[in-house]
mmCIF file of C-alpha atoms in Angstrom:
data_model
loop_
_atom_site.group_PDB
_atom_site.id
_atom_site.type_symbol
_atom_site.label_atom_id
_atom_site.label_comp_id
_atom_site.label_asym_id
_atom_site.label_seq_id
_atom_site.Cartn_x
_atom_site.Cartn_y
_atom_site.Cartn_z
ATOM 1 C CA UNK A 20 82.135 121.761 70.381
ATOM 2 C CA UNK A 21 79.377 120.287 72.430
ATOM 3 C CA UNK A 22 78.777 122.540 75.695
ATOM 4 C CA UNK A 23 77.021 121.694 78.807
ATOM 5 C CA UNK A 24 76.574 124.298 81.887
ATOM 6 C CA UNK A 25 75.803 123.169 85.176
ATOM 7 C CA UNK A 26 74.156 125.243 88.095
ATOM 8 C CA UNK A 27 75.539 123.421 91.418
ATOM 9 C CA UNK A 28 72.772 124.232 93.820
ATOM 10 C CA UNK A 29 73.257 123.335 97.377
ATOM 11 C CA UNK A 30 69.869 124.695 99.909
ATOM 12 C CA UNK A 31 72.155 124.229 102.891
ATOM 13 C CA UNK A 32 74.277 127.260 103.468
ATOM 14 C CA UNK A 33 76.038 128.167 106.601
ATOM 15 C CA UNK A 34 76.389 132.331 105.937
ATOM 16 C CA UNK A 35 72.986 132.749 104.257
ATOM 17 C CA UNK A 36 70.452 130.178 105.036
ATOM 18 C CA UNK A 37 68.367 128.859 101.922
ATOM 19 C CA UNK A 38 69.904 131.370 99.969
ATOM 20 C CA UNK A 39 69.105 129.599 96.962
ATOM 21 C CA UNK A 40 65.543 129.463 97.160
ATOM 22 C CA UNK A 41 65.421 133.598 98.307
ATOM 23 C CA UNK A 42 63.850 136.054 95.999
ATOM 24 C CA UNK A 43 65.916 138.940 94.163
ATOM 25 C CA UNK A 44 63.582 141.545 92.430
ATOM 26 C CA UNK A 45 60.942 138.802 92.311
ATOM 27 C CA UNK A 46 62.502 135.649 91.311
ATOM 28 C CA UNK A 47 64.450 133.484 92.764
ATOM 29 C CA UNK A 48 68.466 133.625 93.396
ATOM 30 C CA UNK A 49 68.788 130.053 91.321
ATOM 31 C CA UNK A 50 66.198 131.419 88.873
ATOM 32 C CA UNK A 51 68.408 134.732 88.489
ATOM 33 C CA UNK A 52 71.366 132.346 87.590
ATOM 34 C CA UNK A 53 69.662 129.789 85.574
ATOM 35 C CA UNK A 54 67.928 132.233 83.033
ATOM 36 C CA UNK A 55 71.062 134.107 82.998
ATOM 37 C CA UNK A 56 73.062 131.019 81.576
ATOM 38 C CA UNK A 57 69.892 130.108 79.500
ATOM 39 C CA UNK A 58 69.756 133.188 77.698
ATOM 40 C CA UNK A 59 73.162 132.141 76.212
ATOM 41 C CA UNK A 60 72.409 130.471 72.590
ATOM 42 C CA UNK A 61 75.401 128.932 72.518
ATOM 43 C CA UNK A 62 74.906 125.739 74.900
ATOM 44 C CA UNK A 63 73.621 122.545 74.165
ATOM 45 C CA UNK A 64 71.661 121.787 77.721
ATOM 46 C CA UNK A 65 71.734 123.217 81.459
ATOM 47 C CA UNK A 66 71.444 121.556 84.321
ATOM 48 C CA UNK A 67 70.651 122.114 87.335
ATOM 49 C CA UNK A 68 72.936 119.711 89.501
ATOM 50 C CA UNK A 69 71.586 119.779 93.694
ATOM 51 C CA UNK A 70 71.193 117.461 96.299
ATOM 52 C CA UNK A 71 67.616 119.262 97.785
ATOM 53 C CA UNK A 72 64.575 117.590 96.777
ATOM 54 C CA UNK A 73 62.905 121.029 97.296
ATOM 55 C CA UNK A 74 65.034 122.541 94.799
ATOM 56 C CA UNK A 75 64.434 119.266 92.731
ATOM 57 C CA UNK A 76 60.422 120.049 93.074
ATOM 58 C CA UNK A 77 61.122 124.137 91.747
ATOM 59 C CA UNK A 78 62.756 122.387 88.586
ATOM 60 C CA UNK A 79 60.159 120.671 87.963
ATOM 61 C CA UNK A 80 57.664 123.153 88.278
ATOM 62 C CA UNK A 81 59.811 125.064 85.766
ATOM 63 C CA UNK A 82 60.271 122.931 83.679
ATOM 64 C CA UNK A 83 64.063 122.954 84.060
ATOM 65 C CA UNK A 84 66.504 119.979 83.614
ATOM 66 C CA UNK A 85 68.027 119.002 86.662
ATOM 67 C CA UNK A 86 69.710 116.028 88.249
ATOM 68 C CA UNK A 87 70.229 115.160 92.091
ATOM 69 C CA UNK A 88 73.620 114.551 93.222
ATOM 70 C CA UNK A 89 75.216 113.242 95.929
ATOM 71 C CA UNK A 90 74.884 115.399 99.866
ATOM 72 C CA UNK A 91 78.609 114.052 100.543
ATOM 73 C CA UNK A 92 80.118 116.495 97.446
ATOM 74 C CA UNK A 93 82.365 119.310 99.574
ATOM 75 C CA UNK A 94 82.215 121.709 96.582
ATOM 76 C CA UNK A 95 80.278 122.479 93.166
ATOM 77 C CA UNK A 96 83.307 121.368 91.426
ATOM 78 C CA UNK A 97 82.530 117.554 92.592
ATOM 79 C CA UNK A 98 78.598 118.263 91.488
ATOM 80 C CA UNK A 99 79.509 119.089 88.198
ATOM 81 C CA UNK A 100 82.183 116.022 87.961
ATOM 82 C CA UNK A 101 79.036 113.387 88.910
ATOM 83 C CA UNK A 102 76.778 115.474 85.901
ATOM 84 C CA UNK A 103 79.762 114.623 83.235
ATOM 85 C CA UNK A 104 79.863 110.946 84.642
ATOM 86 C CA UNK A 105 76.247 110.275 82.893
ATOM 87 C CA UNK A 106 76.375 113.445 80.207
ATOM 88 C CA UNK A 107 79.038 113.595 77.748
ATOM 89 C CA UNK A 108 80.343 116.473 76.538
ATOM 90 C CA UNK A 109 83.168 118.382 75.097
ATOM 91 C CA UNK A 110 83.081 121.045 77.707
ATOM 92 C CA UNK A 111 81.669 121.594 81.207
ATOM 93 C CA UNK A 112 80.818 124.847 82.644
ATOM 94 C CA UNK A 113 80.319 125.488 86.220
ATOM 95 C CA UNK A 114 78.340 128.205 87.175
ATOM 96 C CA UNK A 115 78.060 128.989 90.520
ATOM 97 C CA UNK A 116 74.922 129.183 91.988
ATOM 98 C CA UNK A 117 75.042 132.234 94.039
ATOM 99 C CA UNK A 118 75.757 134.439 90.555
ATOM 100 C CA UNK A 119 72.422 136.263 89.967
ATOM 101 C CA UNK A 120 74.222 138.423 87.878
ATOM 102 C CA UNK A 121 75.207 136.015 85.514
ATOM 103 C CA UNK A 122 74.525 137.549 81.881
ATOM 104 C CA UNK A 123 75.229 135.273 78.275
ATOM 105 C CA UNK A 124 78.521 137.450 77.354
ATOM 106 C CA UNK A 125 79.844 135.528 80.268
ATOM 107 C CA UNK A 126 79.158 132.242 79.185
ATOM 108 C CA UNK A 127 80.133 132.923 75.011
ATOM 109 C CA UNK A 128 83.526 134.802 76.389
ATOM 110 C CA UNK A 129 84.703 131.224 78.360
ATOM 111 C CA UNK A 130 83.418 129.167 75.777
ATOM 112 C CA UNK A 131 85.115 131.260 73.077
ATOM 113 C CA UNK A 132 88.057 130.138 75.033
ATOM 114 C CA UNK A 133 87.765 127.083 75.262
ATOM 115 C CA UNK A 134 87.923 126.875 71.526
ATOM 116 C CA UNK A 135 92.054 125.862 71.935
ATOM 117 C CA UNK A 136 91.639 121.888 72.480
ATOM 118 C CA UNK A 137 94.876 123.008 74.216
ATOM 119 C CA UNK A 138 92.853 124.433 77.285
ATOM 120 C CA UNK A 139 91.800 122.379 80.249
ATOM 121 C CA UNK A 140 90.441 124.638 82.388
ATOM 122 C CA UNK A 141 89.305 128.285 81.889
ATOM 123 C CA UNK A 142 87.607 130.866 83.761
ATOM 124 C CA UNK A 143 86.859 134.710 84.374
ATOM 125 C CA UNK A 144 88.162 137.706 85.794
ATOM 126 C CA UNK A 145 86.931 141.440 85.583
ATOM 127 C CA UNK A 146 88.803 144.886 86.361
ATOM 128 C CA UNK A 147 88.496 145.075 90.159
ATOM 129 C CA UNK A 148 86.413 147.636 91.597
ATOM 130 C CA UNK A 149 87.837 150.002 94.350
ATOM 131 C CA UNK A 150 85.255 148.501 96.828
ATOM 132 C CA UNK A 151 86.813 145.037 95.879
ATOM 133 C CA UNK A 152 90.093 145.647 96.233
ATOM 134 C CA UNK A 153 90.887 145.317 99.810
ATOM 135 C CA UNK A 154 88.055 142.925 99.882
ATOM 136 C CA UNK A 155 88.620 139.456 100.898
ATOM 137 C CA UNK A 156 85.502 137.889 100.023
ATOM 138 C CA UNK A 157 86.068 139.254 96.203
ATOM 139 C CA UNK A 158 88.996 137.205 95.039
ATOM 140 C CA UNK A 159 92.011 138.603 92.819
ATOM 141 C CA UNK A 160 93.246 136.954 90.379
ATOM 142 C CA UNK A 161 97.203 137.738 88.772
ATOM 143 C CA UNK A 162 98.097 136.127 85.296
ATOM 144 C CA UNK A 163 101.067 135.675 82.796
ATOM 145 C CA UNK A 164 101.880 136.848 79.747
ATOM 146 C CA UNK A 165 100.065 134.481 78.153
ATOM 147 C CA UNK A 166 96.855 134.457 80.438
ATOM 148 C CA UNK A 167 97.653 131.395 82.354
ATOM 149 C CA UNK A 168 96.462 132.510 85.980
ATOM 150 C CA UNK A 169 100.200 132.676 88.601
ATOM 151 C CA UNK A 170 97.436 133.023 91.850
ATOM 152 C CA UNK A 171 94.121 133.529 93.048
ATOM 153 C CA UNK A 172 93.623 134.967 96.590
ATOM 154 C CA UNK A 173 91.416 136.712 98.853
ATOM 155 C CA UNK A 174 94.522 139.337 99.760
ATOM 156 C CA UNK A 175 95.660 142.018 97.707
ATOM 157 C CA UNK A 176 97.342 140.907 94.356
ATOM 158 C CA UNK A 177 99.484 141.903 93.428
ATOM 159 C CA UNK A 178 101.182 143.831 96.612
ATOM 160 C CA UNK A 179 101.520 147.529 95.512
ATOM 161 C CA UNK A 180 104.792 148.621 97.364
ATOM 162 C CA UNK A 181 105.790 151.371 95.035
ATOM 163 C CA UNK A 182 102.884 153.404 94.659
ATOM 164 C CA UNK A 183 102.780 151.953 90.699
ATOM 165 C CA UNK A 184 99.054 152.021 90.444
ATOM 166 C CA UNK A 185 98.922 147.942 89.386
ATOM 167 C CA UNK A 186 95.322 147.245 87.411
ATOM 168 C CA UNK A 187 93.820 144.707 90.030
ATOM 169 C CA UNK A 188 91.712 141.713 88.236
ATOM 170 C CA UNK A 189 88.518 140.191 90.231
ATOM 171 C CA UNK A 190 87.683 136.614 89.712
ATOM 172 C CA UNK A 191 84.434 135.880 89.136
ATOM 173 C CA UNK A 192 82.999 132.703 89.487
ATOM 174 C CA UNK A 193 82.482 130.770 86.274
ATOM 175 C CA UNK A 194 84.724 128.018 84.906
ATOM 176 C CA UNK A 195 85.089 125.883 82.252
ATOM 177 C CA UNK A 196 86.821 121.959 81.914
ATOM 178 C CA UNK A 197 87.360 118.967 79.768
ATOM 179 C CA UNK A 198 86.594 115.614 81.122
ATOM 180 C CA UNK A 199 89.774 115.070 81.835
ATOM 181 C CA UNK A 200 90.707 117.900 84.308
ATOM 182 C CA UNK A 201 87.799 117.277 86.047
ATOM 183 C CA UNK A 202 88.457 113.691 86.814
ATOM 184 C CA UNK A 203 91.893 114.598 87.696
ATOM 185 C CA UNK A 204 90.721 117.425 89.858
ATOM 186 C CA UNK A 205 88.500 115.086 92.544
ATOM 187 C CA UNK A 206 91.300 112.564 92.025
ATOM 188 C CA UNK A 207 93.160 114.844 94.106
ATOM 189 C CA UNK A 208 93.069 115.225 97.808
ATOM 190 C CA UNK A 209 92.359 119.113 98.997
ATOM 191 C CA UNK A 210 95.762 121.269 98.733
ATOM 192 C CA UNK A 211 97.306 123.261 101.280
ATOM 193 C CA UNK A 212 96.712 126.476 99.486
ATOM 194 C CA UNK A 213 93.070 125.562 98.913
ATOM 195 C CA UNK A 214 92.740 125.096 102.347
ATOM 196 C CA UNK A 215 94.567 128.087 103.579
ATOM 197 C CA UNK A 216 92.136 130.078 101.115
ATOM 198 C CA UNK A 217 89.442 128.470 101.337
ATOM 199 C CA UNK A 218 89.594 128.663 97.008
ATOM 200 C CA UNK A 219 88.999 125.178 95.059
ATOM 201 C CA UNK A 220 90.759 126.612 92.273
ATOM 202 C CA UNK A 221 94.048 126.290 93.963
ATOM 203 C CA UNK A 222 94.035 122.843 93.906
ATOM 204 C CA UNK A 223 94.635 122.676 89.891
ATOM 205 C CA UNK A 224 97.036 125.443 90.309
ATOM 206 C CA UNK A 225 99.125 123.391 92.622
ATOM 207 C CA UNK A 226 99.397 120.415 90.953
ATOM 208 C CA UNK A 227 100.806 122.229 87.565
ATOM 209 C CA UNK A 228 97.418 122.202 85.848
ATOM 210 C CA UNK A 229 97.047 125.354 83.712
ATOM 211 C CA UNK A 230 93.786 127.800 84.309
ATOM 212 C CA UNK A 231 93.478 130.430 81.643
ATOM 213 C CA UNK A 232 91.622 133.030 82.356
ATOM 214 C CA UNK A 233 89.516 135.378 80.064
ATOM 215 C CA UNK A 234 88.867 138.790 81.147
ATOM 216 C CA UNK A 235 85.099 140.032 80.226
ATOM 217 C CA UNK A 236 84.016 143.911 81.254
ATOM 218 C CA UNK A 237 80.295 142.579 83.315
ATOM 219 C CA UNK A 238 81.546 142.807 86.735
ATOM 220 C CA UNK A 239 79.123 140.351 89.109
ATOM 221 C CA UNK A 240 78.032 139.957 92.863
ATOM 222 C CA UNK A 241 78.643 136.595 93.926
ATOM 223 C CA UNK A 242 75.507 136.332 96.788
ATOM 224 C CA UNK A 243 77.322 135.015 100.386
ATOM 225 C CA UNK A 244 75.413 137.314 102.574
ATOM 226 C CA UNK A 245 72.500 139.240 103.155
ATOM 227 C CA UNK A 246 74.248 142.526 102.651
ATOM 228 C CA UNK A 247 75.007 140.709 99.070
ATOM 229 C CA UNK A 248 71.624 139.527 98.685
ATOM 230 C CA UNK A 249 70.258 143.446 98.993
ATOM 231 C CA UNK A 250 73.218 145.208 96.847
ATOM 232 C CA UNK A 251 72.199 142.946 93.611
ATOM 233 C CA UNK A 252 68.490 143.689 94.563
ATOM 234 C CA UNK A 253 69.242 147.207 94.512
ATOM 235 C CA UNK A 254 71.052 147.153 91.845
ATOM 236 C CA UNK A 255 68.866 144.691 89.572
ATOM 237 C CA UNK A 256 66.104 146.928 90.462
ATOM 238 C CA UNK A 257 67.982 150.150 89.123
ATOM 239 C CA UNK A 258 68.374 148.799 85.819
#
């Protein structure tokens, strides 16, 4: 199964300015995420996908592969579906540029998934944390019996009206797809749920295309604000 993971990395951001380019325990946030993915043996090529020439130019000086995409895309999803129209591959992995925490067992856990030619699109979730919880910028995931997600959401899910202790399941923010779903995905205009949510995923979900979801025990900090930007410091520094 040929692999390829892609790194959508976008300089513009409205919450943390340039957050791409700032430093985390003396590298870089994309840095953080692309030796993270690198470190996994079991891709065939990552790729840097971004439509900054600046982030273009760090590439380069790294010796990194990248490729610049289009500054119209609304969402990584999109960057990642103009990287499959010129590489093939079996599978494409979209990892989120704002992951510094990103570690291989993430990456071999979805592609080990991804192993049923059955699957279309796969991702990630973790046991919650209490401090994520009632969080709304850490997203919950629910799931059938057989792992197929029912919801994502930024509320708490599922509702605990009993007192019956639920386990709570964090999504974290690395997927997988065959060509297919992605071409279907930015086929289709932007859902209502995805736009009350403000969550991409929603938008397979609601047009009866199946995520499964794999559950791995590396929790991660997905990097939206500077408070973010100083808990991974703090604790990438502590290790």
């Amino acid at each position: 199964m040929r692999a390829i993971a892609v790194i959508p990395a976008r300089l513009a951001s409205t919450r943390l300015p340039r957050k791409m380019l700032r430093e985390i325990a003396g590298e870089t946030l994309l840095a953080r995420v692309y030796l993270g993915v690198r470190a996994c043996s079991l891709l065939d090529d990552v790729i840097v996908a971004t439509d900054s020439e600046e982030i273009m130019q760090l590439c380069r000086q790294k010796g990194w592969r990248a490729q610049m995409t289009s500054n119209a895309h609304r969402s990584g999803t999109e960057r990642v579906h103009e990287v499959s129209k010129s590489v093939a591959s079996d599978v494409y992995l979209n990892v989120q540029g704002d992951e510094p925490m990103t570690r291989a067992e993430h990456i071999a856990v979805l592609l080990d998934l991804m192993k049923d030619p059955k699957i279309q699109v796969g991702t990630l979730k973790t046991p919650a944390a209490a401090v994520d919880i009632p969080n709304p910028n850490a997203v919950k995931v629910v799931t059938d019996a057989a792992g197929r997600a029912l919801y994502f959401s930024r509320a708490t899910i599922p509702y605990d009206r009993d007192g019956s202790t639920p386990r709570y399941f964090k999504h974290l923010g690395f997927y997988a797809y065959r060509k297919e779903a992605l071409d279907r995905f930015c086929a289709l205009p932007e859902s209502l749920l995805e736009r009350s949510e403000r969550l991409e995923q929603l938008r397979f979900l609601e047009n009866g295309i199946p995520i499964h979801v794999a559950e791995t025990p590396y929790d991660t900090i997905g990097v939206d604000t500077e408070e973010d930007l100083q808990r991974v410091e703090k604790l990438l520094r502590g290790r």
